[in-house]
GROMACS .gro file of C-alpha atoms in nm:
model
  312
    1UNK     CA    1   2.836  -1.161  -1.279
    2UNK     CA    2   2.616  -1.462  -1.225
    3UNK     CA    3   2.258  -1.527  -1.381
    4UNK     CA    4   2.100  -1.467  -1.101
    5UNK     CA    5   2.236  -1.114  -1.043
    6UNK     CA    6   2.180  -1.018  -1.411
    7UNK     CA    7   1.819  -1.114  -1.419
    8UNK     CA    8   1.826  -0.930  -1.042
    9UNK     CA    9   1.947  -0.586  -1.271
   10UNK     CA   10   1.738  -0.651  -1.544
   11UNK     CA   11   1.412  -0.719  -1.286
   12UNK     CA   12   1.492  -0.403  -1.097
   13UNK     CA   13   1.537  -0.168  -1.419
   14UNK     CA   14   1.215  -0.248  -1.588
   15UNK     CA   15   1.020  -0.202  -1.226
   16UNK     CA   16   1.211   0.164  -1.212
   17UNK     CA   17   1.077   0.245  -1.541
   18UNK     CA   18   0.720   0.052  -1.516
   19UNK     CA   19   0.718   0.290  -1.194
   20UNK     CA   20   0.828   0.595  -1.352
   21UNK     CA   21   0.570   0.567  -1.611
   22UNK     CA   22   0.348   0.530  -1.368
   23UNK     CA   23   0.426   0.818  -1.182
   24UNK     CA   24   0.467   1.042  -1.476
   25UNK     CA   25   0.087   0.944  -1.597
   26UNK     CA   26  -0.022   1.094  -1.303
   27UNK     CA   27  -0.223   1.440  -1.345
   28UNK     CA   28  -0.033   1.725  -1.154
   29UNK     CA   29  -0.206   1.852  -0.860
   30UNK     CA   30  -0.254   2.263  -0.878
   31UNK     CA   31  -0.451   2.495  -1.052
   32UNK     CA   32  -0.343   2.538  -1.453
   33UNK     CA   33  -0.175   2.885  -1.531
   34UNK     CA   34  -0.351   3.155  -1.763
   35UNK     CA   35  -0.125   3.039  -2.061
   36UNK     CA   36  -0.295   2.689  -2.008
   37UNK     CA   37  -0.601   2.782  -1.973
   38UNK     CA   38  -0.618   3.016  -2.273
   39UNK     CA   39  -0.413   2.833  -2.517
   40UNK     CA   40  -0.721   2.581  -2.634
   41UNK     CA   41  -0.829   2.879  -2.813
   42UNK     CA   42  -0.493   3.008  -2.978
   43UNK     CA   43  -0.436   2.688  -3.128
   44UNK     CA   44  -0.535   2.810  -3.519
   45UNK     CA   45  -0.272   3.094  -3.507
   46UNK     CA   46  -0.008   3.045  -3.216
   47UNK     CA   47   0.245   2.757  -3.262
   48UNK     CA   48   0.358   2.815  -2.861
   49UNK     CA   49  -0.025   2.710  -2.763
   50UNK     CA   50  -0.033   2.479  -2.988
   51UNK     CA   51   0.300   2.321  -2.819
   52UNK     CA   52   0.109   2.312  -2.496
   53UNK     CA   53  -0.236   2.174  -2.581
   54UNK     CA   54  -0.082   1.885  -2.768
   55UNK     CA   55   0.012   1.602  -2.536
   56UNK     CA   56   0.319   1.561  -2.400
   57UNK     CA   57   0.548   1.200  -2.390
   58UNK     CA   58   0.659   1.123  -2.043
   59UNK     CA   59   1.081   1.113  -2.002
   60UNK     CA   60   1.197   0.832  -1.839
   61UNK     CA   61   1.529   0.958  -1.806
   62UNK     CA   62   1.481   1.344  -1.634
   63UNK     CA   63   1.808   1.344  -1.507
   64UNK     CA   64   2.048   1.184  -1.784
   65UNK     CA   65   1.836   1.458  -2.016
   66UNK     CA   66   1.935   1.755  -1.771
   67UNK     CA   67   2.292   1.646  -1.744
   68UNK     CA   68   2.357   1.576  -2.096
   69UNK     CA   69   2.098   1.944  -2.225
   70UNK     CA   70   2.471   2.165  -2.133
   71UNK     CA   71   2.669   1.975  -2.352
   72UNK     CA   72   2.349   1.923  -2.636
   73UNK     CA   73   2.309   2.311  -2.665
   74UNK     CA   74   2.681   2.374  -2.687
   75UNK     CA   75   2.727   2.123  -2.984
   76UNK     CA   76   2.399   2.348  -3.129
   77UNK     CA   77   2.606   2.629  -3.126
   78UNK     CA   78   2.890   2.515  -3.279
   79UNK     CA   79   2.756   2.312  -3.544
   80UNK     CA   80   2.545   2.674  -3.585
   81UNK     CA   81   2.879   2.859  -3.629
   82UNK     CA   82   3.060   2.605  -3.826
   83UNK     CA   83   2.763   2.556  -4.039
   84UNK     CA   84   2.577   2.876  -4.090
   85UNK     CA   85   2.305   2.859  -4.329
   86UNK     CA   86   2.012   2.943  -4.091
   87UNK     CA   87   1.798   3.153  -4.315
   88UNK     CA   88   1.811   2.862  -4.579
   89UNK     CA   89   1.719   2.611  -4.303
   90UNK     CA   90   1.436   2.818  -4.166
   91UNK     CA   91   1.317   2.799  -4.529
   92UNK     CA   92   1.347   2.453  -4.546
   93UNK     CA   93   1.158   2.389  -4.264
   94UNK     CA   94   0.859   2.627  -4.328
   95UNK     CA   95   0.850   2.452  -4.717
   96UNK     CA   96   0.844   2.093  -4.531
   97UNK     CA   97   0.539   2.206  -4.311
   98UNK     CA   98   0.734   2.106  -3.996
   99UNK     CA   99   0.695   2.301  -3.671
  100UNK     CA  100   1.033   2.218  -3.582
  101UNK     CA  101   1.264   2.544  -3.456
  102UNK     CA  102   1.626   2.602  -3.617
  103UNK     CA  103   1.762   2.457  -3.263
  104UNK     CA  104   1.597   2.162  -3.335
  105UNK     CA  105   1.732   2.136  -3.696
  106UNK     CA  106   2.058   2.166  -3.518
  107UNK     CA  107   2.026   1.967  -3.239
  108UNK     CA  108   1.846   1.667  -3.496
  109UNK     CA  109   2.246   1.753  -3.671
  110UNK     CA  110   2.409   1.708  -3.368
  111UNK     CA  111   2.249   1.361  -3.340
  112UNK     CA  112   2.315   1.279  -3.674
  113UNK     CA  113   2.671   1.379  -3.641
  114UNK     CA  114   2.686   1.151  -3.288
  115UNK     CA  115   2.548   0.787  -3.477
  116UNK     CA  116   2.774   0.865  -3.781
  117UNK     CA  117   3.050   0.926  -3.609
  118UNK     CA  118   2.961   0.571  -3.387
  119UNK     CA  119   2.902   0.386  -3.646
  120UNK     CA  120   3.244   0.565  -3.865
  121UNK     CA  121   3.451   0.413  -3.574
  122UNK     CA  122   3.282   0.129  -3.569
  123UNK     CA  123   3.375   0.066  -3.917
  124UNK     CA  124   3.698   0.170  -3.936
  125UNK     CA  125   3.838  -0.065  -3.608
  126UNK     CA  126   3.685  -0.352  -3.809
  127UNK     CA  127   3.852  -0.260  -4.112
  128UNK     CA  128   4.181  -0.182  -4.010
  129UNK     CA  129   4.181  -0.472  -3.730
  130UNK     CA  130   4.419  -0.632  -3.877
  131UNK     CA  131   4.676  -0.414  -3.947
  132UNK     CA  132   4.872  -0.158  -3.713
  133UNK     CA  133   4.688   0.161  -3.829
  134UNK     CA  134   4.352   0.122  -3.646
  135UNK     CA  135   4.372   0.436  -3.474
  136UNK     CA  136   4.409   0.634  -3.776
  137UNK     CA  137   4.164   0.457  -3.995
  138UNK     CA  138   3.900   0.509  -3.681
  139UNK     CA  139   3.984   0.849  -3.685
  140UNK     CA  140   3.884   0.933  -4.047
  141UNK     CA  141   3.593   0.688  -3.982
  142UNK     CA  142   3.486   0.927  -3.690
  143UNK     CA  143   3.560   1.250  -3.915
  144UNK     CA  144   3.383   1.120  -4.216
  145UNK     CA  145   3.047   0.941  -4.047
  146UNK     CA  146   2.983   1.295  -3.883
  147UNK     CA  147   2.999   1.454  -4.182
  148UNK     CA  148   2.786   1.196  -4.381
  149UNK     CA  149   2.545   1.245  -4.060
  150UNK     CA  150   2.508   1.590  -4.084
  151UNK     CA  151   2.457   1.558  -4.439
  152UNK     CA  152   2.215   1.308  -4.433
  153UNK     CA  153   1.997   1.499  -4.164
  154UNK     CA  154   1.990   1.813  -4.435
  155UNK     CA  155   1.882   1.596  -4.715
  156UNK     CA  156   1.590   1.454  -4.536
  157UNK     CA  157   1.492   1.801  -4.456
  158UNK     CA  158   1.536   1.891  -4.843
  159UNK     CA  159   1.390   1.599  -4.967
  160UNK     CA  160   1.071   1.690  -4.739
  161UNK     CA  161   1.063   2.028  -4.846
  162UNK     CA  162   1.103   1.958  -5.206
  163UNK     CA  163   0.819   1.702  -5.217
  164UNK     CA  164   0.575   1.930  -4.994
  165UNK     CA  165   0.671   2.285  -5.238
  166UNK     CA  166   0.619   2.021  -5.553
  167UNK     CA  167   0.235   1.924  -5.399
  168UNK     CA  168   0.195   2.281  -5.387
  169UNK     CA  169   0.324   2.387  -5.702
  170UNK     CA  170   0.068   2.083  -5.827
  171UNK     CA  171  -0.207   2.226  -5.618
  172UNK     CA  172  -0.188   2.579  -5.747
  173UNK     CA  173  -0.373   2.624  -6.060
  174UNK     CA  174  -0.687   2.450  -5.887
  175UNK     CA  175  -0.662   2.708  -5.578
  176UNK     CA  176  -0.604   2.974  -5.837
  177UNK     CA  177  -0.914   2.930  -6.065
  178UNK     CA  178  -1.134   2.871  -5.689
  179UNK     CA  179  -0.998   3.222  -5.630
  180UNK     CA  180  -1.099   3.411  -5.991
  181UNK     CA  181  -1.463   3.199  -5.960
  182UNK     CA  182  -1.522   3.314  -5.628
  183UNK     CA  183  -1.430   3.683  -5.709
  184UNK     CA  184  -1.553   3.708  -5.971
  185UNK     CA  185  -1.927   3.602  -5.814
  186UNK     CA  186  -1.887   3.900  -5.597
  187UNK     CA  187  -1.698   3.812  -5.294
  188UNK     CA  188  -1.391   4.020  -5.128
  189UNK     CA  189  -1.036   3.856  -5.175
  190UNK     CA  190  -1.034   3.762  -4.782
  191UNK     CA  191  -1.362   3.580  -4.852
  192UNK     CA  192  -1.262   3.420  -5.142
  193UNK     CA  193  -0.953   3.283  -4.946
  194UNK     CA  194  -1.134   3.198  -4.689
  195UNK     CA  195  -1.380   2.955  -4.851
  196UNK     CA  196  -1.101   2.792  -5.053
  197UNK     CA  197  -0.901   2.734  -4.700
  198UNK     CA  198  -1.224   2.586  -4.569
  199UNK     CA  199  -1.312   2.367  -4.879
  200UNK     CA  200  -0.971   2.271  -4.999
  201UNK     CA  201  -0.798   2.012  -4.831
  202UNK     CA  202  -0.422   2.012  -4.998
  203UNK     CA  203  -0.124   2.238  -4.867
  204UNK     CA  204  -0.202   2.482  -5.030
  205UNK     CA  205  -0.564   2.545  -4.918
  206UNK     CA  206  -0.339   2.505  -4.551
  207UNK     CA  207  -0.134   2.750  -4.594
  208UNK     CA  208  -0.418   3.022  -4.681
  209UNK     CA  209  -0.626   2.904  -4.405
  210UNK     CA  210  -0.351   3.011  -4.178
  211UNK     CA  211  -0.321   3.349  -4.332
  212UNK     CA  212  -0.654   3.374  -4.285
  213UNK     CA  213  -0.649   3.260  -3.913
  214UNK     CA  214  -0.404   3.558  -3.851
  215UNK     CA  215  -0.646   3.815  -4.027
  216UNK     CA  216  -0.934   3.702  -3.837
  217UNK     CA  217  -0.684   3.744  -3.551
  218UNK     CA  218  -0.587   4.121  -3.611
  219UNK     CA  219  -0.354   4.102  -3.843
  220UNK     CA  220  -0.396   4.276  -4.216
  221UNK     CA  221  -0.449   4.050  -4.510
  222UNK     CA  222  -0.176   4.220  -4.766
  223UNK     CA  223   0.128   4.134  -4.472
  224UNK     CA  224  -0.032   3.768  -4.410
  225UNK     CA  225   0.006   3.719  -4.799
  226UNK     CA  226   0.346   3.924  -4.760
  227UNK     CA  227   0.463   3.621  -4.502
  228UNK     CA  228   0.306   3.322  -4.716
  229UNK     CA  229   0.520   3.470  -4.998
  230UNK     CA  230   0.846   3.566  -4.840
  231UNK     CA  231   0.851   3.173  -4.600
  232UNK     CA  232   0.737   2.952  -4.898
  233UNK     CA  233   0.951   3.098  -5.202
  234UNK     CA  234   0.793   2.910  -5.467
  235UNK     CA  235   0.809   3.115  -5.711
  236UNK     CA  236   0.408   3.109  -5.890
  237UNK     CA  237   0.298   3.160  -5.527
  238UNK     CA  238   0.512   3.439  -5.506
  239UNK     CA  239   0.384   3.593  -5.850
  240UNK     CA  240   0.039   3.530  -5.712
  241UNK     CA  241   0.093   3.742  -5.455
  242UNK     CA  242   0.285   4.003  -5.570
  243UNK     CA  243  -0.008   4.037  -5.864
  244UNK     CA  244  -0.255   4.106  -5.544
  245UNK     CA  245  -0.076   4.279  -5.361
  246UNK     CA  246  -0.056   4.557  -5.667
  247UNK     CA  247  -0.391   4.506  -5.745
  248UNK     CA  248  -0.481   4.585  -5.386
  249UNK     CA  249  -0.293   4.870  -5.349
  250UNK     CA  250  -0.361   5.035  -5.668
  251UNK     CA  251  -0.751   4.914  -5.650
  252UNK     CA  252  -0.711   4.745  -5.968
  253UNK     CA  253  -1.040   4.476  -6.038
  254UNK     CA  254  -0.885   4.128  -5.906
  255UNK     CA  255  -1.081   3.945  -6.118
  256UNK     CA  256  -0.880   3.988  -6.406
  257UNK     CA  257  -0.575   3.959  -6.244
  258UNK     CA  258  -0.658   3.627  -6.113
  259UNK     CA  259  -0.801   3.503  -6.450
  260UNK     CA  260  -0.423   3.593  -6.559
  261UNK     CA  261  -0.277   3.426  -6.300
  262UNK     CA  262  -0.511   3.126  -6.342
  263UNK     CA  263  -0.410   3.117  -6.727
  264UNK     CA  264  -0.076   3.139  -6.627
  265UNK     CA  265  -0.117   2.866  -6.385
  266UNK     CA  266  -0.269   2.610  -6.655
  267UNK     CA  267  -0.031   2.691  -6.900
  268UNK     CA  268   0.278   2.622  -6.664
  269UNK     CA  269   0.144   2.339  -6.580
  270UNK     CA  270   0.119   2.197  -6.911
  271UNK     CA  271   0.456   2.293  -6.984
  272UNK     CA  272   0.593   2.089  -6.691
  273UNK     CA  273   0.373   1.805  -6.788
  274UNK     CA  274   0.575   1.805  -7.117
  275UNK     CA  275   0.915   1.901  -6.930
  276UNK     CA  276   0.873   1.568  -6.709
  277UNK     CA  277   0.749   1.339  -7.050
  278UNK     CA  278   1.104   1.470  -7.244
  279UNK     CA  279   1.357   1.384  -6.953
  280UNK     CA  280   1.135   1.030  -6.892
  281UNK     CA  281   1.147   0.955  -7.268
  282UNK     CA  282   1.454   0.764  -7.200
  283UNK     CA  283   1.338   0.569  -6.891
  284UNK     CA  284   0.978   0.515  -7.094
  285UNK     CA  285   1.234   0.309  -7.332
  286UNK     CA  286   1.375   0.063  -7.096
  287UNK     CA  287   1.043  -0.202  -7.070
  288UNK     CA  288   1.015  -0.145  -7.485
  289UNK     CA  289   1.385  -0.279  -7.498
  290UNK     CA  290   1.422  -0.542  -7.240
  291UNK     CA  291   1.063  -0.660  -7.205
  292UNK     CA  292   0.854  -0.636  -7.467
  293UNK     CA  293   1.099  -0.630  -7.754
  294UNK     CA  294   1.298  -0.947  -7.660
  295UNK     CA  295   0.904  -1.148  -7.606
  296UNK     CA  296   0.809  -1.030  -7.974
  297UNK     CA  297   1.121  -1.131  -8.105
  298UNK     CA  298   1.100  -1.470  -7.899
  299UNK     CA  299   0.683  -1.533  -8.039
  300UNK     CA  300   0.810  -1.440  -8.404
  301UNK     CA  301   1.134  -1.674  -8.424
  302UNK     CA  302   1.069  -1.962  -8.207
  303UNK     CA  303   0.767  -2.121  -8.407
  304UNK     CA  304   1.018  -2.110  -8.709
  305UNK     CA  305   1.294  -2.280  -8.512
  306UNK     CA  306   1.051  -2.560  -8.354
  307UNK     CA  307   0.907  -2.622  -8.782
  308UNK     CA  308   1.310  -2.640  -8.880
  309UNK     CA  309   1.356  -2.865  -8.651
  310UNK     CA  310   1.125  -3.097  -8.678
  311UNK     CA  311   1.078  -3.071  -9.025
  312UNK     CA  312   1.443  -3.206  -9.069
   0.00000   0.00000   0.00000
């Protein structure tokens, strides 16, 4: 292949895609459906409308995605048998705030599992160039970059929903006191969650403003609450709601339940502030001993040294 025929190729590729963006920016010609047209206002409490409103990327590569879609959702279903586990990964994904689907969780493995496996193989013909077992040593490269792919997809996901049920955990005692003040002034428990999910602005104050989107959309405020408890499964949400829920049912006063729950609330939190200062004593040590230590010792012996020697 010349130059002139490669910079032909590469000419004629990037006018194909310049052209296919182009073509893809273009606004459809045809009246929108009823699902269009109504999903603007479902956006608050259906994730489907909220999938069509947002705006979509344009795929320069239609028919490489349709060939290769086949052979994507069969590796979803075996890394799905293989695997199992989807309860725990729904979980995940709910705690992470992600609007991702289990397929996608799989299909985001089967990636993962692709580029470790590429890059395995990579790494084991360059190790073992050199010798007459290449084809072995790519082999377990293959076999052991999938599985460090896989794995390293799943501990993003837990990382993210560790952090995001941590923020929550953080954000609870705040959200819970907002609750006892507000019924305790008079108002109902769905109006007391309702001005904390429209003054709050953490993920907690989130989360409740959903469960109150679906109980302004029909549904009843004890199985909203029910949901938020069950999805999240952190566990002083859970005890929050399990406390209203009885109260609720039994038409005990919340206001005393939530002062409870508020106390409880504080003094958890003080207890982890103390749990986190005992396992960082240790790492609180480290600057004493190698920083300022060593530049005390160095101000306190060094004027002697410079008198001794000097002086003799």
């Amino acid at each position: 292949m010349n130059p002139a025929l490669a910079a032909a190729l590469v000419a004629g590729g990037t006018l194909g895609l310049g052209l296919w963006l182009l073509a893809s920016a273009v606004p459809r010609i045809g009246r929108p459906r009823l699902d269009q047209r109504l999903a603007p206002y479902l956006v608050d409490v259906s994730p489907v409308a909220a999938q069509l409103v947002s705006p979509r990327r344009s795929d320069p590569l239609p028919v490489l995605g349709a060939l290769l879609a086949p052979l994507a959702e069969r590796g979803t279903r075996l890394l799905e048998s293989v695997l199992g586990g989807e309860a725990t990964i729904r979980m995940r994904l709910r705690q992470s705030g992600s609007s991702a689907t289990v397929g996608g969780h799989r299909t985001r493995q089967l990636s993962g599992a692709l580029i470790g496996a590429a890059a395995g193989a990579a790494l084991g013909v360059v190790a073992g160039r050199e010798s007459l077992a290449v084809i072995p040593v790519a082999i377990v490269g293959i076999g052991a970059g999938a599985i460090g792919g896989i794995a390293l997809v799943d501990a993003v996901l837990a990382r993210a929903a560790k952090r995001r049920s941590q923020r929550i955990a953080q954000e609870f005692p705040t959200v819970v006191e907002f609750l006892a003040l507000s019924v305790a002034a008079g108002e109902s428990i769905v109006e007391a969650l309702r001005r904390v999910a429209r003054t709050g602005s953490g993920e907690l104050a989130g989360e409740l403003d959903r469960v109150v989107s679906r109980q302004a959309a029909g549904q009843p405020i004890a199985e909203g609450l029910a949901e938020l408890r069950d999805e999240l499964a952190i566990p002083s949400v859970s005890r929050l709601v399990d406390q209203v829920l009885a109260a609720i049912e039994r038409g005990t006063p919340l206001t005393e339940v939530l002062r409870a729950q508020a106390a409880d609330a504080r003094d958890d939190a003080k207890r982890s502030l103390l749990d986190a200062a005992g396992t960082r004593e240790v790492a609180m040590l480290i600057p004493l001993v190698f920083l300022i230590l060593p530049v005390t010792v160095l101000f306190a012996v060094y004027p002697g040294l410079l008198v001794l020697q000097f002086g003799f």
